[in-house]
Short mmCIF file of C-alpha atoms in Angstrom, two decimals:
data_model
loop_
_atom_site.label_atom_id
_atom_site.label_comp_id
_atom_site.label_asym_id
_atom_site.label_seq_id
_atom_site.Cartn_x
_atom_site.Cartn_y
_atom_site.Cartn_z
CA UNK A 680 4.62 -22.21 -11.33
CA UNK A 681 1.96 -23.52 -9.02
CA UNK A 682 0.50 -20.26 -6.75
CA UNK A 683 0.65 -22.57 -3.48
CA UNK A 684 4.29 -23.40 -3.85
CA UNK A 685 7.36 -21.14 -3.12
CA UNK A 686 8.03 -18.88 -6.41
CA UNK A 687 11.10 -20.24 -8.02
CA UNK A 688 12.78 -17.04 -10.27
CA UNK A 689 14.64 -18.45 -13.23
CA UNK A 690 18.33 -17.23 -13.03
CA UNK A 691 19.04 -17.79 -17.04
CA UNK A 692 22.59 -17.62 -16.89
CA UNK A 693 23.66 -17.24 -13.72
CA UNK A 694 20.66 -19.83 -12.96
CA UNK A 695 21.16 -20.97 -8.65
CA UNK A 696 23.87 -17.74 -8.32
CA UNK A 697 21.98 -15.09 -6.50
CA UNK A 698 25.17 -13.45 -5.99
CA UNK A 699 25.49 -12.98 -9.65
CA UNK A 700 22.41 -12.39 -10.03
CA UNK A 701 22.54 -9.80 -7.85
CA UNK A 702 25.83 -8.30 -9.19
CA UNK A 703 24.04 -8.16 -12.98
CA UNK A 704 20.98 -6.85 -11.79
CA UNK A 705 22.73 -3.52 -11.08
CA UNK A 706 23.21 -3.07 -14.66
CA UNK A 707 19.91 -4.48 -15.99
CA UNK A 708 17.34 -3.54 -14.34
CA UNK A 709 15.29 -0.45 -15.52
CA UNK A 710 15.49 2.78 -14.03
CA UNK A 711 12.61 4.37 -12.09
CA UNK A 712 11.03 5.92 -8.83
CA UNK A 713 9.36 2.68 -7.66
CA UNK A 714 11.39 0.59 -5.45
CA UNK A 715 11.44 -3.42 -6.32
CA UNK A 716 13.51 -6.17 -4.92
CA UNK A 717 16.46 -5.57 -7.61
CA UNK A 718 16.10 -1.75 -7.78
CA UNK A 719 16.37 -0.20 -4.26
CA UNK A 720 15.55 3.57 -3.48
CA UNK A 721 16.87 6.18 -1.66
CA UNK A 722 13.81 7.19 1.18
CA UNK A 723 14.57 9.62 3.93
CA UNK A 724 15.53 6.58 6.21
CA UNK A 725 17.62 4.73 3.71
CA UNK A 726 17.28 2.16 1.22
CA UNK A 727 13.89 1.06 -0.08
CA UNK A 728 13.51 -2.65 -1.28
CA UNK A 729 9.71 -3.55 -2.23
CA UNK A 730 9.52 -7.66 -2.68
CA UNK A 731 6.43 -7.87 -4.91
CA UNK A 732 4.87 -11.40 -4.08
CA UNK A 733 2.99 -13.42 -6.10
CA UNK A 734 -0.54 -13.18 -5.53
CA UNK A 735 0.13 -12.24 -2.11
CA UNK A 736 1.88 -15.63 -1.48
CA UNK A 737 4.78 -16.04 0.96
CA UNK A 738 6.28 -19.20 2.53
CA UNK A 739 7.64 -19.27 5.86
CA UNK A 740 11.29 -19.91 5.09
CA UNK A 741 10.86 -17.18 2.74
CA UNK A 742 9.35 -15.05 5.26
CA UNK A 743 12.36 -15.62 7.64
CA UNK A 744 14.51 -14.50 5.05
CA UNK A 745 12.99 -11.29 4.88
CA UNK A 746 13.62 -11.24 8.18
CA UNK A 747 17.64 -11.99 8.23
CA UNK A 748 17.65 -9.57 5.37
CA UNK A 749 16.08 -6.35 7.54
CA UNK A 750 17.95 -7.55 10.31
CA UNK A 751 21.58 -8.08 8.86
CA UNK A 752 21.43 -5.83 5.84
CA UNK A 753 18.67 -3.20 6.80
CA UNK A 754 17.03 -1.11 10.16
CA UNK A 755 14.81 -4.31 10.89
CA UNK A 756 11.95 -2.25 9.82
CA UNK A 757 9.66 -4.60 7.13
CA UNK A 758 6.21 -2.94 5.90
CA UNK A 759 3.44 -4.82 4.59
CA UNK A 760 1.80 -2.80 2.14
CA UNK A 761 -1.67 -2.35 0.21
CA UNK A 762 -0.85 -4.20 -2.66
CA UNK A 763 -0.34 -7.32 -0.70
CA UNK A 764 3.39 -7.04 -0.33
CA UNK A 765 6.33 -6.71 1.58
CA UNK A 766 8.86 -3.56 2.04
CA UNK A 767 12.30 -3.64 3.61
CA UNK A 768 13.48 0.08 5.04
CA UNK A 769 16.86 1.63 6.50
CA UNK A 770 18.62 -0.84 4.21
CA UNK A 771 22.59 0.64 4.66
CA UNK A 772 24.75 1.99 1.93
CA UNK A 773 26.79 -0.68 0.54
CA UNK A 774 24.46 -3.40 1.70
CA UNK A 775 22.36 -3.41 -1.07
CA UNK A 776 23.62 -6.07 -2.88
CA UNK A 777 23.70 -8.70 0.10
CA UNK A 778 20.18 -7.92 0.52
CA UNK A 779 19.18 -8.79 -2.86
CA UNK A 780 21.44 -11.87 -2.21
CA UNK A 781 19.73 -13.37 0.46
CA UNK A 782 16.12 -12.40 -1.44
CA UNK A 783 17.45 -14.10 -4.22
CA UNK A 784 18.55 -17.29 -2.70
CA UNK A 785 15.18 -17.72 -1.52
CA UNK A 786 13.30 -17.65 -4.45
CA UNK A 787 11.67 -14.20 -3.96
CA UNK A 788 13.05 -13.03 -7.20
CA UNK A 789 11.20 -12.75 -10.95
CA UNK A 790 12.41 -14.82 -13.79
CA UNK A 791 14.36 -12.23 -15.18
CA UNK A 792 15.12 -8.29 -14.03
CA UNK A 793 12.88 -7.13 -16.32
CA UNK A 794 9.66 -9.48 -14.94
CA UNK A 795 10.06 -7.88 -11.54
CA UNK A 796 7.96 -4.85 -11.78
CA UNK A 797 5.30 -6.75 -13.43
CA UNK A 798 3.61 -8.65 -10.40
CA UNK A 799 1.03 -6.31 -9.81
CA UNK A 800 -1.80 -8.83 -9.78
CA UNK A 801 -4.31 -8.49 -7.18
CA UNK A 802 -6.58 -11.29 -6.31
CA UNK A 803 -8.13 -11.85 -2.77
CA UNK A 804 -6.34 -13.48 0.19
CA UNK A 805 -9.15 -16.29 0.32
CA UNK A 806 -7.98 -17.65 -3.33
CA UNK A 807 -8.08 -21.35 -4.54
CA UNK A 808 -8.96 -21.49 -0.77
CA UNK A 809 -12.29 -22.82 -1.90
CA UNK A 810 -14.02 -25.21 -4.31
CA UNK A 811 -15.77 -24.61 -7.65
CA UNK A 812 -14.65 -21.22 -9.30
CA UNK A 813 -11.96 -20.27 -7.11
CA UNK A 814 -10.04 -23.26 -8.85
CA UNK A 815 -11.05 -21.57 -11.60
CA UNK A 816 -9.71 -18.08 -10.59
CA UNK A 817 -6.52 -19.85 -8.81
CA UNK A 818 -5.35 -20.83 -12.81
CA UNK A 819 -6.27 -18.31 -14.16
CA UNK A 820 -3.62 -15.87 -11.74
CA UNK A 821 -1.21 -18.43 -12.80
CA UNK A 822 -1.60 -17.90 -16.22
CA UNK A 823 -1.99 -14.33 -16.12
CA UNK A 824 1.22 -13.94 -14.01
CA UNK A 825 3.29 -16.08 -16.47
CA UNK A 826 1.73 -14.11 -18.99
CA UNK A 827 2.95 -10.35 -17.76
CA UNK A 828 6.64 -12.33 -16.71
CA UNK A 829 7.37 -14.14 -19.42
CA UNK A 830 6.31 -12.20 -22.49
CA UNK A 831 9.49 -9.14 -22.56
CA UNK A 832 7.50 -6.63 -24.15
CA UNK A 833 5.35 -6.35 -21.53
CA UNK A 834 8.23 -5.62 -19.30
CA UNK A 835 7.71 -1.84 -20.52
CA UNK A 836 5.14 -1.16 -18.60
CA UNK A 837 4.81 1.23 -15.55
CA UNK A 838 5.83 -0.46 -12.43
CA UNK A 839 2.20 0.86 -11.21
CA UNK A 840 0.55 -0.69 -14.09
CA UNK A 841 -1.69 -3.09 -11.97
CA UNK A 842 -4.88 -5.86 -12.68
CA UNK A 843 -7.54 -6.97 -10.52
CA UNK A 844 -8.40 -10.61 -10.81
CA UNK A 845 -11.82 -11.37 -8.75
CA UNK A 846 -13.63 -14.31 -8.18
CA UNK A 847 -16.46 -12.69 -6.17
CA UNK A 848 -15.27 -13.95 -2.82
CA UNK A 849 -16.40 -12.47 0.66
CA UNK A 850 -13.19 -11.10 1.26
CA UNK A 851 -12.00 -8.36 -1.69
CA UNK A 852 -10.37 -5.57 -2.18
CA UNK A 853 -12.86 -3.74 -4.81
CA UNK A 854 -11.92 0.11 -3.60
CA UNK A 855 -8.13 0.24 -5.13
CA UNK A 856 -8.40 1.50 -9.21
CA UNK A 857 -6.79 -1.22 -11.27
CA UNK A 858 -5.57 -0.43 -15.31
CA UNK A 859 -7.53 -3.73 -15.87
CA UNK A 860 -10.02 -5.57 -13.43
CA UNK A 861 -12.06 -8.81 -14.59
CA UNK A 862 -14.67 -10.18 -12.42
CA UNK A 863 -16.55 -13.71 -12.23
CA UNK A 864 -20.23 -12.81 -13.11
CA UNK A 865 -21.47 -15.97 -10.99
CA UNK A 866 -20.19 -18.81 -8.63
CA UNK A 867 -19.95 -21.51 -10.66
CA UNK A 868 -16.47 -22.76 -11.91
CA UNK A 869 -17.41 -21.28 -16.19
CA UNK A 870 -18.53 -18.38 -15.00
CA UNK A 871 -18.12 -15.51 -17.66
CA UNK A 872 -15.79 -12.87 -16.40
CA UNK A 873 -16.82 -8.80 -16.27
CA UNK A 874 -13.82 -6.11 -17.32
CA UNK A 875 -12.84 -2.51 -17.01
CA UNK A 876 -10.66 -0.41 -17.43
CA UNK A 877 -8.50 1.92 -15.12
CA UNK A 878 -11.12 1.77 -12.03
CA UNK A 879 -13.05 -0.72 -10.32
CA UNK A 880 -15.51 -3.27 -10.44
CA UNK A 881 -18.98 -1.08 -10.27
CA UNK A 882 -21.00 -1.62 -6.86
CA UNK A 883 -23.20 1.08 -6.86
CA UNK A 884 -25.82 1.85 -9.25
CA UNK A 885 -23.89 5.61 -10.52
CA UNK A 886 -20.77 3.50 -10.73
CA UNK A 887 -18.99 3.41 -14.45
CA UNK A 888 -20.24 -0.11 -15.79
CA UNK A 889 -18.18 -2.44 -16.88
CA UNK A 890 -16.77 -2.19 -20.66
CA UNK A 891 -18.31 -5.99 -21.26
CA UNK A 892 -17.90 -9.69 -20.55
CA UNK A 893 -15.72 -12.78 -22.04
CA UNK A 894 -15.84 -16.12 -21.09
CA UNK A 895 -13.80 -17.63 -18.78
CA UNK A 896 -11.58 -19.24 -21.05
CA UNK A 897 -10.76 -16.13 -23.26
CA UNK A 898 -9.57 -14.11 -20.12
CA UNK A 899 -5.82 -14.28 -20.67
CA UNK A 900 -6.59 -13.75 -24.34
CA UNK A 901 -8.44 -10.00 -23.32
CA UNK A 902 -5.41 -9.36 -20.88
CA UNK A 903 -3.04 -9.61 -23.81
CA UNK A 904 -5.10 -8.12 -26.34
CA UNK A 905 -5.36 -4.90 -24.07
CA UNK A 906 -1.58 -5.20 -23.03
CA UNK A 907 -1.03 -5.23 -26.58
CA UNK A 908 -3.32 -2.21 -27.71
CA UNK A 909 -2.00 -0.38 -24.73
CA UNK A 910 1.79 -0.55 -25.95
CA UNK A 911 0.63 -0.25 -29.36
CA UNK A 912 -0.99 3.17 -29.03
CA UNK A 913 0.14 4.59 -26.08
CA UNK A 914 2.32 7.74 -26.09
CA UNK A 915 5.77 7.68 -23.65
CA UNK A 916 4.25 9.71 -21.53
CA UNK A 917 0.59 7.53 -20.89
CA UNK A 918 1.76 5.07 -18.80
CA UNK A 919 -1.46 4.20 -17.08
CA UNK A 920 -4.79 2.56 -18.97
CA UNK A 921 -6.53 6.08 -17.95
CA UNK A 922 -4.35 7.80 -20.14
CA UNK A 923 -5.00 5.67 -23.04
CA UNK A 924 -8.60 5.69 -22.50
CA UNK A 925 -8.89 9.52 -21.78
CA UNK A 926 -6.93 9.84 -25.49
CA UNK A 927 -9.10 7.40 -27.22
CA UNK A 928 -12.40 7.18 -25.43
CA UNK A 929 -14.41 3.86 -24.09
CA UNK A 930 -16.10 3.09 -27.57
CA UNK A 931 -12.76 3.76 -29.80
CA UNK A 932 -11.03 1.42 -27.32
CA UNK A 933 -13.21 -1.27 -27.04
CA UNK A 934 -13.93 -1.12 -30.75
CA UNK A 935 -10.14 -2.04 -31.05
CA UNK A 936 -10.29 -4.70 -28.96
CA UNK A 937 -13.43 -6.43 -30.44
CA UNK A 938 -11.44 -6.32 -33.81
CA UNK A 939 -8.24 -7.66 -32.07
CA UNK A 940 -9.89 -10.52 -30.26
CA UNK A 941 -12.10 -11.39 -33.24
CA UNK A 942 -15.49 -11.19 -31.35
CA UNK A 943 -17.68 -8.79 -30.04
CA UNK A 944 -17.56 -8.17 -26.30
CA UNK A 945 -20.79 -9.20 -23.94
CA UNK A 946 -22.03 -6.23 -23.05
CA UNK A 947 -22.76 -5.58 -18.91
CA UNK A 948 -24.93 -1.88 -18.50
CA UNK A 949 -26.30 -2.66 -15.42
CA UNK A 950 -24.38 -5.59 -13.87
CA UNK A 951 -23.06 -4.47 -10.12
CA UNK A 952 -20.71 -6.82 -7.55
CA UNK A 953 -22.32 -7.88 -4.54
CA UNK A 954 -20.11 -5.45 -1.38
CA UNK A 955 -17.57 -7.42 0.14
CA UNK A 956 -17.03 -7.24 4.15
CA UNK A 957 -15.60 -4.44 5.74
CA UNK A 958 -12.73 -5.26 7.91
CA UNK A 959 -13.76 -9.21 7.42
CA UNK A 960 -9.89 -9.61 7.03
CA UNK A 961 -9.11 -9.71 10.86
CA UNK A 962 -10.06 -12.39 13.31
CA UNK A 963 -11.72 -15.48 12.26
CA UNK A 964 -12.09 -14.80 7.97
CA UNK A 965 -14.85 -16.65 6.61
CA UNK A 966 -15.33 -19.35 9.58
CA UNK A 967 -12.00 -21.06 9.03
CA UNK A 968 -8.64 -18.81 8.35
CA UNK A 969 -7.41 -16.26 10.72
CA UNK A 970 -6.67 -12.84 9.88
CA UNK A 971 -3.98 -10.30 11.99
CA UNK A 972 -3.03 -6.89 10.75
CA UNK A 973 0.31 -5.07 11.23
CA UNK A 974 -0.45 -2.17 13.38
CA UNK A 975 -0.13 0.98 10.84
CA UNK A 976 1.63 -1.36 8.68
CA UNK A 977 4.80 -2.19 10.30
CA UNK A 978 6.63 -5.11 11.48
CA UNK A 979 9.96 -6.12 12.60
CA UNK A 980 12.28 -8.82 12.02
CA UNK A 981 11.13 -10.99 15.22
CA UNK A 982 7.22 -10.60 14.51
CA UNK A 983 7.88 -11.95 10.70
CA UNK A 984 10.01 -14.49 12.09
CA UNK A 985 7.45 -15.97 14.88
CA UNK A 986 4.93 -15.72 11.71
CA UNK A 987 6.71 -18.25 10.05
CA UNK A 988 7.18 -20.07 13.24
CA UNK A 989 3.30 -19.97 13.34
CA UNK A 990 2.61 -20.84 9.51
CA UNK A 991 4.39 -24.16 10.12
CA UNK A 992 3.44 -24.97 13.37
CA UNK A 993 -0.72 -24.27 12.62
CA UNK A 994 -0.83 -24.42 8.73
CA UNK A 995 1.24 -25.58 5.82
CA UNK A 996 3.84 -23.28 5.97
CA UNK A 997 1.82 -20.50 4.13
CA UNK A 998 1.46 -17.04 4.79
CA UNK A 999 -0.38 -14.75 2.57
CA UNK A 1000 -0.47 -11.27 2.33
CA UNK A 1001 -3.94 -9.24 1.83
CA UNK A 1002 -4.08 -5.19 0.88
CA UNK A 1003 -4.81 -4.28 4.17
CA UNK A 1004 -1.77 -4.72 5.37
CA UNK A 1005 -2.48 -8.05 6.75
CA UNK A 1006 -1.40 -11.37 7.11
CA UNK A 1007 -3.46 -14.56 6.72
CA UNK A 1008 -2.56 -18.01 7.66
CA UNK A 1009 -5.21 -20.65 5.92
CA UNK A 1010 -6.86 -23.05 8.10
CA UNK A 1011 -4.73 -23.32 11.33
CA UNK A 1012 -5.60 -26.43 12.84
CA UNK A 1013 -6.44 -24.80 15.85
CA UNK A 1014 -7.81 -21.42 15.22
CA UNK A 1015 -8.82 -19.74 18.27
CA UNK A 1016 -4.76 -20.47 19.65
CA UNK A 1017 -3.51 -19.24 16.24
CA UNK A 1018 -5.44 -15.94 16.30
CA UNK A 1019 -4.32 -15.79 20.46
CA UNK A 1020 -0.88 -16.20 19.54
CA UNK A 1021 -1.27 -13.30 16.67
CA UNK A 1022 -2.44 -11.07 19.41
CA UNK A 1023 0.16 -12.01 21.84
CA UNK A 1024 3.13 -10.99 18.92
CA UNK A 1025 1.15 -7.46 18.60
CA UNK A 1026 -1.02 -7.64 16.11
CA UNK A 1027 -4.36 -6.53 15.52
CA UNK A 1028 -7.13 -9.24 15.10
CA UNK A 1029 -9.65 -7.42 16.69
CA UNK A 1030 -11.96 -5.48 14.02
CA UNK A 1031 -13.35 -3.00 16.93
CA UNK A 1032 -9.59 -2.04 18.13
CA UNK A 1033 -8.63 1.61 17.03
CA UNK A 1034 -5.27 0.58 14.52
CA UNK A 1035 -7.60 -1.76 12.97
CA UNK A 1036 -9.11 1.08 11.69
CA UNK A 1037 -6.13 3.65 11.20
CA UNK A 1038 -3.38 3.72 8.11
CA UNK A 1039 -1.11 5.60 8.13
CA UNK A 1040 1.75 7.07 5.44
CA UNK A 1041 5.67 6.40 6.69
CA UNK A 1042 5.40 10.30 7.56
CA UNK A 1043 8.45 12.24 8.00
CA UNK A 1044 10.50 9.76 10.41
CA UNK A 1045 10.85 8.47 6.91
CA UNK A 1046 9.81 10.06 3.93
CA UNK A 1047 11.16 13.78 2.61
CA UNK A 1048 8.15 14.32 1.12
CA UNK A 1049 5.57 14.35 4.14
CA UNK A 1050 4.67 17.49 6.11
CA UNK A 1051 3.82 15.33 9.48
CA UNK A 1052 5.24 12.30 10.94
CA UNK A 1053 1.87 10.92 10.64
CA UNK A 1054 2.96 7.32 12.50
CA UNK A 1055 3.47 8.66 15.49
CA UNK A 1056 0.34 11.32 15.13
CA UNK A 1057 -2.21 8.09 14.54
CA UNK A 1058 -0.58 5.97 17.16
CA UNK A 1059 -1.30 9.33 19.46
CA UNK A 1060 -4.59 9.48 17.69
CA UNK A 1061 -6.08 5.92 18.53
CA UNK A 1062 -7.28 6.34 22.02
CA UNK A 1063 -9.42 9.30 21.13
CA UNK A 1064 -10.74 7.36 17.82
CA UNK A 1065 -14.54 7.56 17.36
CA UNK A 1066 -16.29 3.87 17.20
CA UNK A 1067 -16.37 2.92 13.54
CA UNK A 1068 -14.58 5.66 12.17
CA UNK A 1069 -12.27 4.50 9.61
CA UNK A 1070 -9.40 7.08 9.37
CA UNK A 1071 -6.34 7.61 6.73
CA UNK A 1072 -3.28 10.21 7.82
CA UNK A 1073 -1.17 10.81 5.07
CA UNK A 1074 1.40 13.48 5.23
CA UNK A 1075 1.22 14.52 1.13
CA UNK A 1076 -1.62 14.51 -1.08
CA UNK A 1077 0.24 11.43 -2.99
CA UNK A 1078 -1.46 9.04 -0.80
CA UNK A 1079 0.97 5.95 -0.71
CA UNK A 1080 -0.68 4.47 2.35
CA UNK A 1081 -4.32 4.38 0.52
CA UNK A 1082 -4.81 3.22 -2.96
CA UNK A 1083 -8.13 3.75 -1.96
CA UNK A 1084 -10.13 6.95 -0.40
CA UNK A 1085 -10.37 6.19 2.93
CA UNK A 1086 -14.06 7.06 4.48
CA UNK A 1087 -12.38 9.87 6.03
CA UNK A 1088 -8.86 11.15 5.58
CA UNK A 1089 -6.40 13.46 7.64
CA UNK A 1090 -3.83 15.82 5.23
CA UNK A 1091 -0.69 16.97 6.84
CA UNK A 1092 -0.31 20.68 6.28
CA UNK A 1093 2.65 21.42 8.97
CA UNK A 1094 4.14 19.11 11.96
CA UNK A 1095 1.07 18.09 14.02
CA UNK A 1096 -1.57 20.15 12.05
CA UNK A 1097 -4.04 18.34 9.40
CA UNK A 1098 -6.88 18.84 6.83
CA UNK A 1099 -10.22 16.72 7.32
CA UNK A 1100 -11.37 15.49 4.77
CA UNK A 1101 -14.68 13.15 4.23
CA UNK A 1102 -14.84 10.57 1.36
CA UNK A 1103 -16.59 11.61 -1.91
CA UNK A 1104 -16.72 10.96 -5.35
CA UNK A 1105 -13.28 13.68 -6.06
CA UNK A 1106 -9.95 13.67 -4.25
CA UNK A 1107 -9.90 12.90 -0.33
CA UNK A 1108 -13.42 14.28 -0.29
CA UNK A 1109 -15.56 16.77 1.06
CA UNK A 1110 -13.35 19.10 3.03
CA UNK A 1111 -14.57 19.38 6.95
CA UNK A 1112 -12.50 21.21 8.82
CA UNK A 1113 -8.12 22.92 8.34
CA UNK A 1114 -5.69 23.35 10.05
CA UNK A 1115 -6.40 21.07 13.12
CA UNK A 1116 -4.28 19.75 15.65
CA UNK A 1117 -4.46 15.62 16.94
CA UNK A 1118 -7.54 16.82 19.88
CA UNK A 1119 -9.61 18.77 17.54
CA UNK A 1120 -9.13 16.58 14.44
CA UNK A 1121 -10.91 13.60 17.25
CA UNK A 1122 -13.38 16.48 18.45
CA UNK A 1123 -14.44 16.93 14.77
CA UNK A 1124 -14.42 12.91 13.68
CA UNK A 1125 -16.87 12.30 17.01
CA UNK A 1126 -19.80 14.57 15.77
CA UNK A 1127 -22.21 12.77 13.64
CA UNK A 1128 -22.15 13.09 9.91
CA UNK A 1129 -25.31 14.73 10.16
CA UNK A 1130 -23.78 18.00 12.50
CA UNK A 1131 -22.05 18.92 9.05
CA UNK A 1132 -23.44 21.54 7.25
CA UNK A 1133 -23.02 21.97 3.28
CA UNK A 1134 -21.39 25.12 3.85
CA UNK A 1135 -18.32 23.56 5.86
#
């Protein structure tokens, strides 16, 4: 499967039958918490249906059907999310499995049930974009995603269970903790790759280092060596790498991996990734692409739809998804009328406006769980956000807006009525200021980090 074609899901049996698909899928597929395209959750606004793409990749007559699907089958809400994916909410009770249908039938499906949690590869937006080793990188996603698909043992993972792959482009996500992240040591197309485990590549000199180096060509060999040890000695209940590594330690693991692969590991103390830019996914990214973010993370129907209008008209039909919850189209011929037109639908492509700086949890217009309705609070917020301040509302402490800790971060405690929080090394942070309502919470975010004492 070639990352810039449309994913083609291999239907074994009921190979070009989505319906049947569909229909056996019910029975099949695993049971969990985590929404996916085959297993669809109740939410507080109805069904839940996460379509994990590949590598971030959609296609625009994919994207329309994701469209027809929210529209016919669902409320016509569609979410992009932080991993680089896409989220249909409000689908209706008994439509579930004419939604999966039309997925299906456009090749947004894995090649089996099983395969469908397993996606969770994050790379950035700008791969195989450019020469030398984001070739490299490009096959090595490929292999890596046939690798977690096609091998059925590794379908027992956590549908969180999630890898980094990083080529040391401009434009990265390096913030969100992966089970597994690798990352080129240099630009050119052998480059050696860095790993580690259940975190994130270190930029800072007090960051965890990484656990060692392989080359290039020995990458998918370390992913399935750890996928292996990981199944091998994990108990039911660790279903995450830091479990594992808590149990066994960093020098018991790795010592079982060198033994496994047959080689000793590189080791990395002090290497550190260069910082990648922030916000440098809206606008003009890296001279050439443009970047447009869904304000708070929402879309409808009609926006996805004049996307794909857009991906064909200005590029090659290609949309991807970033973890920003953003959209990029590569290389529209003319770029200053593509990013015009992305403005003009309602979305945010300038890195100065307030949303572009503002994420926000489905709150409780959605989701049982949250104390606020923490949409509607940040759109209400915006006008009175500080220059610069990058700000995450989240209505529980379970975060599923932010994989990441947000440079500063609002906790719903009661309707209206939040917890600042500023980013440090544990939790949300250093705790500011409780129990504020929208004006204060803007009061408090507009004096300069300075103004706060220790003893707040």
């Amino acid at each position: 499967m070639s990352l810039g074609q449309g994913y083609s899901g291999r239907r074994d049996a009921n190979q070009g039958d989505p319906l049947k698909q569909a229909e056996s899928a019910a029975t099949s597929v695993r049971p969990s918490a985590c929404p996916g395209l085959l297993r669809i959750v109740q939410s507080g606004d109805g069904g839940l249906c996460r379509i994990k793409l590949p590598c971030g990749r959609l296609h625009a007559h994919q994207a329309r059907a994701v469209a027809a699907a929210a529209r016919q089958q669902a409320s016509g809400v569609i979410e992009a999310t932080n991993r680089a994916n896409l989220q249909i909410r409000g689908v209706r009770p008994g439509a579930e499995g004419a939604l999966i249908e039309t997925l299906l039938a456009a090749d947004l499906g894995a090649p089996s049930p099983g395969a469908d949690d397993l996606r969770n590869l994050m790379v950035s937006p700008l791969l195989g974009l450019e020469p030398g080793v984001g070739q490299t990188v490009a096959a090595l996603a490929e292999r890596l995603l046939a690798l977690l698909q096609d091998t059925p043992r590794f379908h027992a993972l956590s549908p969180k269970f999630a890898l980094l792959l990083d080529g040391g482009e401009p434009l990265a996500m390096l913030e969100h903790p992966h089970d597994i992240w690798l990352a080129a040591l240099g630009p050119q197309a052998d480059a050696p790759f860095a790993f580690g485990l259940a975190g994130c590549p270190p930029l800072r000199a007090d960051d965890a280092p990484a656990f060692g180096a392989v080359p290039a060509a020995q990458v998918p060999a370390l992913v399935e060596a750890l996928l292996q040890l990981f199944l091998d000695r994990a108990r039911p209940e660790q279903t995450r790498m830091r479990h594992l590594l808590a149990d066994l330690g960093p020098a018991a693991l790795v010592a079982e991996l060198e033994r496994r692969l047959g080689t000793p590991l590189q080791p990395l103390p002090d290497w550190r990734r260069d910082t990648a830019a922030t916000l440098g996914h809206l606008g003009p990214v890296d001279g050439r692409h443009a970047g447009a973010a869904a304000p708070l993370g929402r879309l409808d129907a009609a926006q996805l739809d004049a996307l794909a209008d857009l991906a064909d008209q200005q590029s090659d039909g290609q949309l991807r998804l970033t973890p920003w919850q953003s959209v990029l189209l590569p290389a529209p011929r003319d770029l200053d009328g593509t990013l015009a037109a992305l403005a003009a639908l309602g979305l945010v492509t300038d890195a100065t406006a307030p949303l572009a700086r503002l994420i926000a949890c489905t709150g409780s217009a959605g989701c049982p769980r949250s104390l606020a309705d923490t949409k509607a609070d940040a759109l209400a917020l915006a006008p009175r956000l500080p220059p610069e301040v990058q700000l995450h509302l989240t209505g529980c402490p379970r975060s599923c807006a932010a994989a990441h800790v947000a440079p500063f971060t609002l906790l719903a405690r009661a309707p209206g009525r939040y917890d600042l929080y500023q980013r440090a090394r544990d939790g949300f942070g250093r705790l500011l200021a409780s129990d504020l309502d929208l004006e204060q919470a803007s009061d408090r975010l507009a004096a300069t980090p300075d103004s706060w004492s220790s003893s707040e």
